[in-house]
Amino acid sequence: MAERRTSAPGRDRPLRTDAARNRQALLDAAGDVFMELGTDASVAQIATRAGVAKGTVFGHFPSKDALLTAIVTDEVDRLVAASEQLPGDLEPGPALLAFMKLQVDRYAGNRALIEILRTARAAERPEIQAQVERLAEAGRPLLQRAQESGTTRPDLSALDVVLLACGVYSAAESLLDHEPGACERFLRAVFEGIGTPPA
Amino acid sequence: MAERRTSAPGRDRPLRTDAARNRQALLDAAGDVFMELGTDASVAQIATRAGVAKGTVFGHFPSKDALLTAIVTDEVDRLVAASEQLPGDLEPGPALLAFMKLQVDRYAGNRALIEILRTARAAERPEIQAQVERLAEAGRPLLQRAQESGTTRPDLSALDVVLLACGVYSAAESLLDHEPGACERFLRAVFEGIGTPPA
DNA sequence: ACCTGAACACCGTTCAAGT
DNA sequence: ACCTGAACACCGTTCAAGT
């Protein structure tokens, strides 16, 4: 769940109570609307759902992008927490696979999330890139353990693992309507290798 | 190169000479502008580059999407042709890898192309889906040969291969500025498997 | 201190008026 | 038969006026 704060980050004094309520309503509305409709959802839709005027959005967030960044940060919070709570008795390889599975499942659950991550070209959006790296950091110990056990190729970085999970979801997305298990199938293919002869 | 036609598809009579010239100018301009700026480039930019009024665009193409579809069709034409001209003496596995390499190279060369392909959710844009399947068809014999030789896993379809190439490029995109070989590295990782111990 | 809603510059698309 | 450019509905963003 998102941290319920009554002040914007980098603020020393608390918000007025109605402003704090509006801010949270905007975050909730943005979360819902972006999740369902993706990044193309309009600011007006979010304002309406939050019960405020369109201009009020920009009193709390400097731009639509800032609102999207807040959503991404929230989702990455949950992913980091979930990856820390992965069952501890997993073998190194399966643990890394489970980390990637957590990601594709979140992408499947939030249209906006994957749209933002794959639109964010590295140099252009440092705030988004920071979230991607935060996610990579959560996966780093899992990757290290897998590589030290010799079950994972050594030429991969923690960032690579996160990017490949994005790529796997992107590849599978158009299949999901007719094949709900497409992500798992592609994840397994990537893990074991396309060029793997039948068992 | 794009086929230079003086009539729109599904037309029996030829276009007036000035109209034919404008149509081709629009296709050329759209190819250039979309390639450089991606799908966010405006219709006005394309009209200006083509030397016509904004309204003229919609006399030739019913929508901006139709213009994008024309670009995708053109790029798929080239990809299909290139994959038919792959060296015939390649082993089955490397031939399939080369087919995927052709794709990621085109995605790297045309910002709009990959943007369209990964935005096109299957059910929503049948014209784009048709182009993806045309590309899959070009890869089918290569996949079949690789699977029959036992060097490629049997649970992949020709469509899967195209989608995975899109996914690999998407995963590598943000790294390309600092690591130009990121696509090849990810392609190799996916081919050999992430879970492959050091050689 | 915050909210509102009109206003602005932009976008894709339409269409009456021209040639 | 085709082109033009004004007009329309929409978008993200700004800001003067309110409370």
Short mmCIF file of C-alpha atoms (C1' of nucleotides) in Angstrom, two decimals:
data_model
loop_
_atom_site.label_atom_id
_atom_site.label_comp_id
_atom_site.label_asym_id
_atom_site.label_seq_id
_atom_site.Cartn_x
_atom_site.Cartn_y
_atom_site.Cartn_z
CA MET A 1 0.00 0.00 0.00
CA ALA A 2 1.16 3.56 -0.69
CA GLU A 3 2.52 5.57 2.20
CA ARG A 4 -0.20 7.97 3.36
CA ARG A 5 1.61 11.23 3.75
CA THR A 6 -0.01 14.59 4.48
CA SER A 7 2.90 16.53 3.03
CA ALA A 8 4.59 16.46 -0.32
CA PRO A 9 8.22 15.32 -0.25
CA GLY A 10 10.66 18.16 0.44
CA ARG A 11 8.19 20.10 2.55
CA ASP A 12 8.66 21.09 6.16
CA ARG A 13 5.17 22.21 7.09
CA PRO A 14 2.13 19.93 6.79
CA LEU A 15 -0.53 20.53 4.14
CA ARG A 16 -3.87 22.07 4.99
CA THR A 17 -6.30 19.26 5.78
CA ASP A 18 -8.44 19.73 2.66
CA ALA A 19 -5.29 19.91 0.54
CA ALA A 20 -3.94 16.71 2.09
CA ARG A 21 -7.24 15.00 1.35
CA ASN A 22 -7.23 16.22 -2.25
CA ARG A 23 -3.64 15.11 -2.75
CA GLN A 24 -4.38 11.61 -1.58
CA ALA A 25 -7.60 11.52 -3.61
CA LEU A 26 -5.57 12.47 -6.68
CA LEU A 27 -3.02 9.73 -6.06
CA ASP A 28 -5.77 7.16 -5.57
CA ALA A 29 -7.65 8.33 -8.64
CA ALA A 30 -4.48 8.38 -10.73
CA GLY A 31 -3.61 4.88 -9.56
CA ASP A 32 -7.00 3.53 -10.59
CA VAL A 33 -7.39 5.43 -13.86
CA PHE A 34 -3.85 4.88 -15.14
CA MET A 35 -4.01 1.21 -14.17
CA GLU A 36 -7.16 0.69 -16.22
CA LEU A 37 -6.61 3.01 -19.16
CA GLY A 38 -2.85 3.36 -19.35
CA THR A 39 -0.84 6.54 -19.71
CA ASP A 40 -3.21 7.94 -22.34
CA ALA A 41 -5.82 8.59 -19.65
CA SER A 42 -6.37 12.34 -19.36
CA VAL A 43 -5.66 14.57 -16.40
CA ALA A 44 -9.30 15.67 -16.60
CA GLN A 45 -10.47 12.08 -16.03
CA ILE A 46 -8.30 11.83 -12.94
CA ALA A 47 -9.44 15.20 -11.59
CA THR A 48 -13.08 14.21 -12.07
CA ARG A 49 -12.58 10.86 -10.35
CA ALA A 50 -10.82 12.65 -7.46
CA GLY A 51 -13.63 15.21 -7.27
CA VAL A 52 -11.50 18.28 -7.92
CA ALA A 53 -11.09 20.81 -10.71
CA LYS A 54 -8.56 20.15 -13.44
CA GLY A 55 -6.32 23.02 -12.31
CA THR A 56 -6.03 21.57 -8.81
CA VAL A 57 -3.97 18.67 -10.16
CA PHE A 58 -1.16 21.05 -11.05
CA GLY A 59 -1.19 22.58 -7.61
CA HIS A 60 -0.11 19.19 -6.25
CA PHE A 61 1.93 17.79 -9.12
CA PRO A 62 3.93 19.95 -11.53
CA SER A 63 2.96 17.83 -14.55
CA LYS A 64 1.17 14.71 -15.70
CA ASP A 65 4.57 13.03 -15.81
CA ALA A 66 5.08 13.75 -12.11
CA LEU A 67 1.81 11.97 -11.40
CA LEU A 68 2.97 9.01 -13.46
CA THR A 69 6.28 8.98 -11.62
CA ALA A 70 4.42 8.83 -8.32
CA ILE A 71 2.52 5.77 -9.57
CA VAL A 72 5.72 4.07 -10.70
CA THR A 73 7.39 4.79 -7.37
CA ASP A 74 4.44 3.26 -5.57
CA GLU A 75 4.50 0.12 -7.70
CA VAL A 76 8.26 -0.25 -7.28
CA ASP A 77 7.78 0.05 -3.52
CA ARG A 78 5.47 -2.95 -3.63
CA LEU A 79 7.77 -4.92 -5.93
CA VAL A 80 10.79 -4.33 -3.71
CA ALA A 81 8.78 -5.40 -0.65
CA ALA A 82 7.47 -8.49 -2.43
CA SER A 83 10.92 -9.55 -3.57
CA GLU A 84 12.22 -9.28 -0.01
CA GLN A 85 9.48 -11.65 1.07
CA LEU A 86 10.21 -14.36 -1.46
CA PRO A 87 10.36 -17.78 0.24
CA GLY A 88 13.86 -18.20 1.65
CA ASP A 89 14.14 -21.88 0.86
CA LEU A 90 14.17 -21.43 -2.92
CA GLU A 91 17.20 -22.65 -4.85
CA PRO A 92 19.26 -19.78 -6.35
CA GLY A 93 18.04 -20.27 -9.93
CA PRO A 94 14.33 -20.57 -9.11
CA ALA A 95 14.62 -17.58 -6.75
CA LEU A 96 15.87 -15.37 -9.58
CA LEU A 97 13.10 -16.69 -11.80
CA ALA A 98 10.56 -15.88 -9.08
CA PHE A 99 11.90 -12.32 -8.91
CA MET A 100 11.27 -11.90 -12.63
CA LYS A 101 7.85 -13.51 -12.27
CA LEU A 102 6.89 -10.91 -9.65
CA GLN A 103 7.67 -8.20 -12.19
CA VAL A 104 5.75 -9.57 -15.15
CA ASP A 105 2.75 -10.14 -12.88
CA ARG A 106 2.77 -6.48 -11.83
CA TYR A 107 3.11 -5.36 -15.45
CA ALA A 108 0.10 -7.50 -16.29
CA GLY A 109 -1.84 -5.85 -13.48
CA ASN A 110 -1.09 -2.23 -14.33
CA ARG A 111 -1.20 -1.04 -17.91
CA ALA A 112 0.44 2.29 -17.10
CA LEU A 113 3.42 0.79 -15.28
CA ILE A 114 4.90 -1.11 -18.22
CA GLU A 115 4.01 1.71 -20.61
CA ILE A 116 6.04 4.17 -18.56
CA LEU A 117 8.99 1.84 -18.06
CA ARG A 118 9.44 1.06 -21.73
CA THR A 119 8.80 4.63 -22.87
CA ALA A 120 11.40 6.04 -20.48
CA ARG A 121 14.55 6.30 -22.54
CA ALA A 122 17.40 6.32 -20.06
CA ALA A 123 18.80 9.80 -20.48
CA GLU A 124 15.44 11.50 -20.87
CA ARG A 125 13.73 10.67 -17.56
CA PRO A 126 16.11 10.35 -14.64
CA GLU A 127 13.33 9.97 -12.03
CA ILE A 128 11.99 6.88 -13.79
CA GLN A 129 15.46 5.52 -14.34
CA ALA A 130 16.06 5.84 -10.60
CA GLN A 131 13.06 3.63 -9.91
CA VAL A 132 14.27 1.02 -12.38
CA GLU A 133 17.62 0.98 -10.61
CA ARG A 134 15.93 0.68 -7.24
CA LEU A 135 14.21 -2.42 -8.54
CA ALA A 136 17.49 -3.73 -9.89
CA GLU A 137 19.02 -3.24 -6.46
CA ALA A 138 16.34 -5.46 -4.96
CA GLY A 139 17.27 -8.20 -7.40
CA ARG A 140 21.02 -7.87 -7.02
CA PRO A 141 21.47 -10.35 -4.12
CA LEU A 142 19.29 -12.90 -5.91
CA LEU A 143 21.34 -12.58 -9.08
CA GLN A 144 24.61 -12.77 -7.19
CA ARG A 145 23.58 -15.94 -5.40
CA ALA A 146 22.45 -17.50 -8.68
CA GLN A 147 25.69 -16.58 -10.43
CA GLU A 148 27.86 -17.83 -7.56
CA SER A 149 26.03 -21.13 -7.60
CA GLY A 150 26.94 -21.43 -11.26
CA THR A 151 23.37 -21.74 -12.48
CA THR A 152 23.15 -18.33 -14.12
CA ARG A 153 25.31 -16.79 -16.83
CA PRO A 154 27.88 -14.36 -15.50
CA ASP A 155 27.55 -11.66 -18.15
CA LEU A 156 24.30 -10.27 -16.71
CA SER A 157 23.92 -7.30 -14.39
CA ALA A 158 21.08 -6.71 -11.94
CA LEU A 159 19.79 -4.01 -14.27
CA ASP A 160 19.83 -6.48 -17.16
CA VAL A 161 17.55 -8.81 -15.23
CA VAL A 162 14.96 -6.07 -14.68
CA LEU A 163 15.14 -4.94 -18.30
CA LEU A 164 14.78 -8.53 -19.53
CA ALA A 165 11.67 -8.99 -17.38
CA CYS A 166 10.21 -5.87 -19.04
CA GLY A 167 11.14 -7.32 -22.42
CA VAL A 168 9.56 -10.68 -21.68
CA TYR A 169 6.30 -9.01 -20.68
CA SER A 170 6.37 -6.77 -23.77
CA ALA A 171 6.87 -9.82 -25.95
CA ALA A 172 4.03 -11.75 -24.32
CA GLU A 173 1.52 -8.92 -23.96
CA SER A 174 -0.35 -9.36 -27.22
CA LEU A 175 -0.77 -13.08 -26.52
CA LEU A 176 -2.26 -12.73 -23.04
CA ASP A 177 -5.89 -12.53 -24.17
CA HIS A 178 -5.71 -15.97 -25.77
CA GLU A 179 -2.88 -17.47 -23.73
CA PRO A 180 -2.92 -16.30 -20.11
CA GLY A 181 0.28 -18.24 -19.39
CA ALA A 182 2.29 -16.57 -22.14
CA CYS A 183 4.51 -14.67 -19.70
CA GLU A 184 5.50 -17.82 -17.84
CA ARG A 185 6.18 -19.66 -21.07
CA PHE A 186 8.44 -16.88 -22.41
CA LEU A 187 10.11 -16.52 -19.03
CA ARG A 188 10.95 -20.20 -19.04
CA ALA A 189 12.15 -20.02 -22.65
CA VAL A 190 14.44 -17.11 -21.85
CA PHE A 191 15.70 -18.80 -18.72
CA GLU A 192 16.44 -22.15 -20.27
CA GLY A 193 17.36 -20.65 -23.63
CA ILE A 194 15.56 -20.64 -26.93
CA GLY A 195 18.26 -22.88 -28.31
CA THR A 196 17.54 -25.71 -25.90
CA PRO A 197 16.84 -29.11 -27.43
CA PRO A 198 13.79 -31.03 -26.15
CA ALA A 199 14.31 -32.62 -22.74
CA MET B 1 12.96 0.90 -50.94
CA ALA B 2 9.20 1.48 -50.90
CA GLU B 3 7.19 0.56 -53.93
CA ARG B 4 6.48 3.72 -55.91
CA ARG B 5 2.85 3.52 -56.74
CA THR B 6 0.78 6.25 -58.35
CA SER B 7 -2.48 4.89 -57.01
CA ALA B 8 -3.68 4.05 -53.55
CA PRO B 9 -4.42 0.35 -52.95
CA GLY B 10 -7.96 -0.66 -53.89
CA ARG B 11 -8.21 1.95 -56.62
CA ASP B 12 -8.84 1.28 -60.30
CA ARG B 13 -8.06 4.65 -61.80
CA PRO B 14 -4.66 6.33 -61.44
CA LEU B 15 -4.24 9.46 -59.33
CA ARG B 16 -3.85 12.89 -60.86
CA THR B 17 -0.15 13.56 -61.36
CA ASP B 18 0.08 16.24 -58.67
CA ALA B 19 -1.84 14.02 -56.25
CA ALA B 20 0.46 11.10 -56.96
CA ARG B 21 3.45 13.32 -56.29
CA ASN B 22 1.94 14.59 -53.02
CA ARG B 23 1.13 11.08 -51.88
CA GLN B 24 4.67 9.91 -52.41
CA ALA B 25 6.05 13.06 -50.79
CA LEU B 26 3.86 12.36 -47.76
CA LEU B 27 5.07 8.77 -47.52
CA ASP B 28 8.70 9.88 -47.80
CA ALA B 29 8.23 12.66 -45.26
CA ALA B 30 6.39 10.38 -42.86
CA GLY B 31 9.14 7.77 -43.18
CA ASP B 32 11.82 10.30 -42.32
CA VAL B 33 9.98 12.18 -39.57
CA PHE B 34 8.58 9.11 -37.80
CA MET B 35 11.95 7.39 -38.01
CA GLU B 36 13.69 10.30 -36.29
CA LEU B 37 11.06 11.48 -33.83
CA GLY B 38 8.90 8.41 -33.25
CA THR B 39 5.13 8.18 -33.34
CA ASP B 40 4.73 11.40 -31.35
CA ALA B 41 5.76 13.42 -34.41
CA SER B 42 2.81 15.53 -35.51
CA VAL B 43 0.89 15.35 -38.76
CA ALA B 44 1.69 19.05 -39.21
CA GLN B 45 5.42 18.30 -39.20
CA ILE B 46 4.97 15.69 -41.88
CA ALA B 47 2.77 17.95 -43.99
CA THR B 48 5.33 20.75 -43.78
CA ARG B 49 8.20 18.44 -44.71
CA ALA B 50 6.14 17.15 -47.65
CA GLY B 51 5.31 20.71 -48.72
CA VAL B 52 1.52 20.38 -48.47
CA ALA B 53 -1.23 21.74 -46.22
CA LYS B 54 -2.18 19.81 -43.13
CA GLY B 55 -5.61 18.94 -44.51
CA THR B 56 -4.08 17.32 -47.58
CA VAL B 57 -2.71 14.49 -45.44
CA PHE B 58 -6.25 13.32 -44.72
CA GLY B 59 -7.15 13.33 -48.36
CA HIS B 60 -4.56 10.59 -48.89
CA PHE B 61 -4.67 8.76 -45.56
CA PRO B 62 -7.79 8.49 -43.41
CA SER B 63 -5.86 8.99 -40.16
CA LYS B 64 -2.43 9.37 -38.64
CA ASP B 65 -2.64 5.67 -37.79
CA ALA B 66 -3.06 4.81 -41.46
CA LEU B 67 0.15 6.69 -42.19
CA LEU B 68 1.91 4.74 -39.45
CA THR B 69 0.55 1.50 -40.83
CA ALA B 70 1.99 2.37 -44.23
CA ILE B 71 5.40 2.87 -42.64
CA VAL B 72 5.20 -0.44 -40.80
CA THR B 73 4.16 -2.24 -43.98
CA ASP B 74 7.13 -0.74 -45.79
CA GLU B 75 9.57 -1.79 -43.06
CA VAL B 76 8.14 -5.30 -42.94
CA ASP B 77 8.55 -5.52 -46.71
CA ARG B 78 12.26 -4.87 -46.29
CA LEU B 79 12.58 -7.28 -43.38
CA VAL B 80 10.88 -10.08 -45.29
CA ALA B 81 13.14 -9.45 -48.28
CA ALA B 82 16.24 -9.35 -46.09
CA SER B 83 15.36 -12.60 -44.35
CA GLU B 84 14.92 -14.32 -47.71
CA GLN B 85 18.42 -13.24 -48.62
CA LEU B 86 20.13 -14.59 -45.53
CA PRO B 87 23.22 -16.63 -46.45
CA GLY B 88 22.09 -20.14 -47.32
CA ASP B 89 25.07 -21.89 -45.76
CA LEU B 90 24.18 -20.96 -42.17
CA GLU B 91 23.54 -23.72 -39.68
CA PRO B 92 19.87 -23.92 -38.56
CA GLY B 93 20.46 -22.35 -35.13
CA PRO B 94 22.61 -19.42 -36.31
CA ALA B 95 20.18 -18.80 -39.17
CA LEU B 96 17.31 -18.30 -36.73
CA LEU B 97 19.52 -16.05 -34.63
CA ALA B 98 20.37 -14.02 -37.75
CA PHE B 99 16.66 -13.61 -38.47
CA MET B 100 16.15 -12.12 -35.03
CA LYS B 101 19.24 -9.96 -35.48
CA LEU B 102 17.75 -8.49 -38.65
CA GLN B 103 14.72 -7.41 -36.64
CA VAL B 104 16.47 -5.76 -33.71
CA ASP B 105 18.70 -3.86 -36.17
CA ARG B 106 15.65 -2.44 -37.93
CA TYR B 107 14.06 -1.50 -34.59
CA ALA B 108 17.27 0.31 -33.69
CA GLY B 109 17.11 2.18 -36.99
CA ASN B 110 13.50 3.34 -36.81
CA ARG B 111 12.09 4.69 -33.57
CA ALA B 112 8.52 4.63 -34.85
CA LEU B 113 8.60 0.99 -35.95
CA ILE B 114 9.16 -0.56 -32.54
CA GLU B 115 6.86 1.98 -30.88
CA ILE B 116 4.01 0.92 -33.14
CA LEU B 117 4.66 -2.79 -32.79
CA ARG B 118 4.67 -2.80 -29.02
CA THR B 119 1.74 -0.40 -28.72
CA ALA B 120 -0.43 -2.50 -31.00
CA ARG B 121 -2.42 -4.70 -28.67
CA ALA B 122 -3.48 -7.68 -30.73
CA ALA B 123 -7.23 -7.25 -30.89
CA GLU B 124 -7.16 -3.47 -31.25
CA ARG B 125 -5.22 -3.01 -34.48
CA PRO B 126 -5.73 -5.82 -36.98
CA GLU B 127 -3.75 -4.09 -39.76
CA ILE B 128 -0.63 -3.98 -37.61
CA GLN B 129 -1.19 -7.51 -36.38
CA ALA B 130 -1.32 -8.62 -40.01
CA GLN B 131 2.14 -7.17 -40.60
CA VAL B 132 3.52 -8.92 -37.52
CA GLU B 133 2.15 -12.18 -38.83
CA ARG B 134 3.63 -11.54 -42.25
CA LEU B 135 7.00 -11.20 -40.57
CA ALA B 136 6.38 -14.37 -38.59
CA GLU B 137 5.63 -16.17 -41.84
CA ALA B 138 9.04 -15.16 -43.17
CA GLY B 139 10.67 -16.73 -40.12
CA ARG B 140 8.63 -19.93 -40.13
CA PRO B 141 10.91 -22.01 -42.40
CA LEU B 142 13.95 -20.91 -40.39
CA LEU B 143 12.30 -21.90 -37.12
CA GLN B 144 11.12 -25.20 -38.53
CA ARG B 145 14.58 -26.12 -39.76
CA ALA B 146 16.07 -25.18 -36.38
CA GLN B 147 13.51 -27.23 -34.50
CA GLU B 148 13.88 -30.24 -36.78
CA SER B 149 17.64 -30.15 -36.28
CA GLY B 150 17.01 -30.36 -32.55
CA THR B 151 18.86 -27.13 -31.74
CA THR B 152 15.79 -25.07 -30.85
CA ARG B 153 13.12 -25.69 -28.25
CA PRO B 154 9.91 -27.10 -29.74
CA ASP B 155 7.41 -25.02 -27.75
CA LEU B 156 7.94 -21.87 -29.83
CA SER B 157 5.83 -20.67 -32.73
CA ALA B 158 6.99 -18.45 -35.57
CA LEU B 159 4.98 -15.61 -34.01
CA ASP B 160 6.75 -16.18 -30.69
CA VAL B 161 10.12 -15.65 -32.37
CA VAL B 162 9.05 -12.27 -33.77
CA LEU B 163 7.56 -11.18 -30.46
CA LEU B 164 10.69 -12.23 -28.58
CA ALA B 165 12.84 -10.18 -30.96
CA CYS B 166 10.64 -7.17 -30.14
CA GLY B 167 11.04 -7.94 -26.45
CA VAL B 168 14.81 -8.23 -26.69
CA TYR B 169 15.05 -4.87 -28.38
CA SER B 170 12.71 -3.28 -25.84
CA ALA B 171 14.84 -4.66 -23.03
CA ALA B 172 18.09 -3.41 -24.57
CA GLU B 173 16.87 -0.01 -25.80
CA SER B 174 17.77 2.05 -22.76
CA LEU B 175 21.29 0.61 -22.74
CA LEU B 176 22.11 1.35 -26.38
CA ASP B 177 23.55 4.81 -25.76
CA HIS B 178 26.26 3.42 -23.48
CA GLU B 179 26.44 -0.12 -24.81
CA PRO B 180 25.88 -0.29 -28.57
CA GLY B 181 26.11 -4.10 -28.50
CA ALA B 182 23.36 -4.53 -25.91
CA CYS B 183 20.93 -6.08 -28.41
CA GLU B 184 23.41 -8.74 -29.48
CA ARG B 185 24.29 -9.51 -25.88
CA PHE B 186 20.64 -9.94 -24.88
CA LEU B 187 19.92 -11.90 -28.03
CA ARG B 188 22.71 -14.30 -27.16
CA ALA B 189 21.54 -14.54 -23.54
CA VAL B 190 18.00 -15.37 -24.65
CA PHE B 191 19.25 -17.84 -27.20
CA GLU B 192 21.59 -19.71 -24.92
CA GLY B 193 19.44 -19.16 -21.84
CA ILE B 194 19.91 -16.90 -18.86
CA GLY B 195 20.39 -19.99 -16.75
CA THR B 196 23.47 -21.15 -18.59
CA PRO B 197 26.59 -21.76 -16.54
CA PRO B 198 29.85 -20.21 -17.77
CA ALA B 199 31.37 -22.06 -20.71
"C1'" DA C 1 -2.92 28.55 1.46
"C1'" DC C 2 -5.47 26.41 -1.58
"C1'" DC C 3 -9.22 25.83 -5.21
"C1'" DT C 4 -11.64 27.08 -9.42
"C1'" DG C 5 -12.53 27.61 -14.16
"C1'" DA C 6 -11.45 30.43 -18.04
"C1'" DA C 7 -7.73 30.90 -21.24
"C1'" DC C 8 -3.67 29.28 -24.02
"C1'" DA C 9 -1.04 26.58 -27.30
"C1'" DC C 10 -1.13 22.33 -29.17
"C1'" DC C 11 -3.05 18.09 -31.29
"C1'" DG C 12 -5.80 15.01 -34.88
"C1'" DT C 13 -9.61 15.50 -37.82
"C1'" DT C 14 -13.40 17.73 -40.74
"C1'" DC C 15 -15.13 20.44 -44.27
"C1'" DA C 16 -16.65 24.52 -47.03
"C1'" DA C 17 -14.48 27.13 -50.33
"C1'" DG C 18 -11.39 27.50 -53.82
"C1'" DT C 19 -8.51 25.83 -58.36
"C1'" DA D 1 -10.41 15.69 -58.60
"C1'" DC D 2 -7.67 17.57 -55.52
"C1'" DC D 3 -5.81 21.27 -52.33
"C1'" DT D 4 -6.23 24.81 -48.77
"C1'" DG D 5 -6.83 26.80 -44.38
"C1'" DA D 6 -10.28 27.94 -41.05
"C1'" DA D 7 -12.86 25.54 -37.62
"C1'" DC D 8 -13.75 21.87 -34.09
"C1'" DA D 9 -13.08 19.03 -30.04
"C1'" DC D 10 -9.57 17.56 -27.35
"C1'" DC D 11 -5.23 17.74 -24.69
"C1'" DG D 12 -1.66 19.43 -20.87
"C1'" DT D 13 -0.62 23.57 -18.58
"C1'" DT D 14 -1.06 28.45 -16.66
"C1'" DC D 15 -3.00 31.89 -14.00
"C1'" DA D 16 -6.14 35.64 -12.31
"C1'" DA D 17 -9.86 35.60 -9.36
"C1'" DG D 18 -12.07 33.80 -5.69
"C1'" DT D 19 -12.57 31.45 -0.59
#
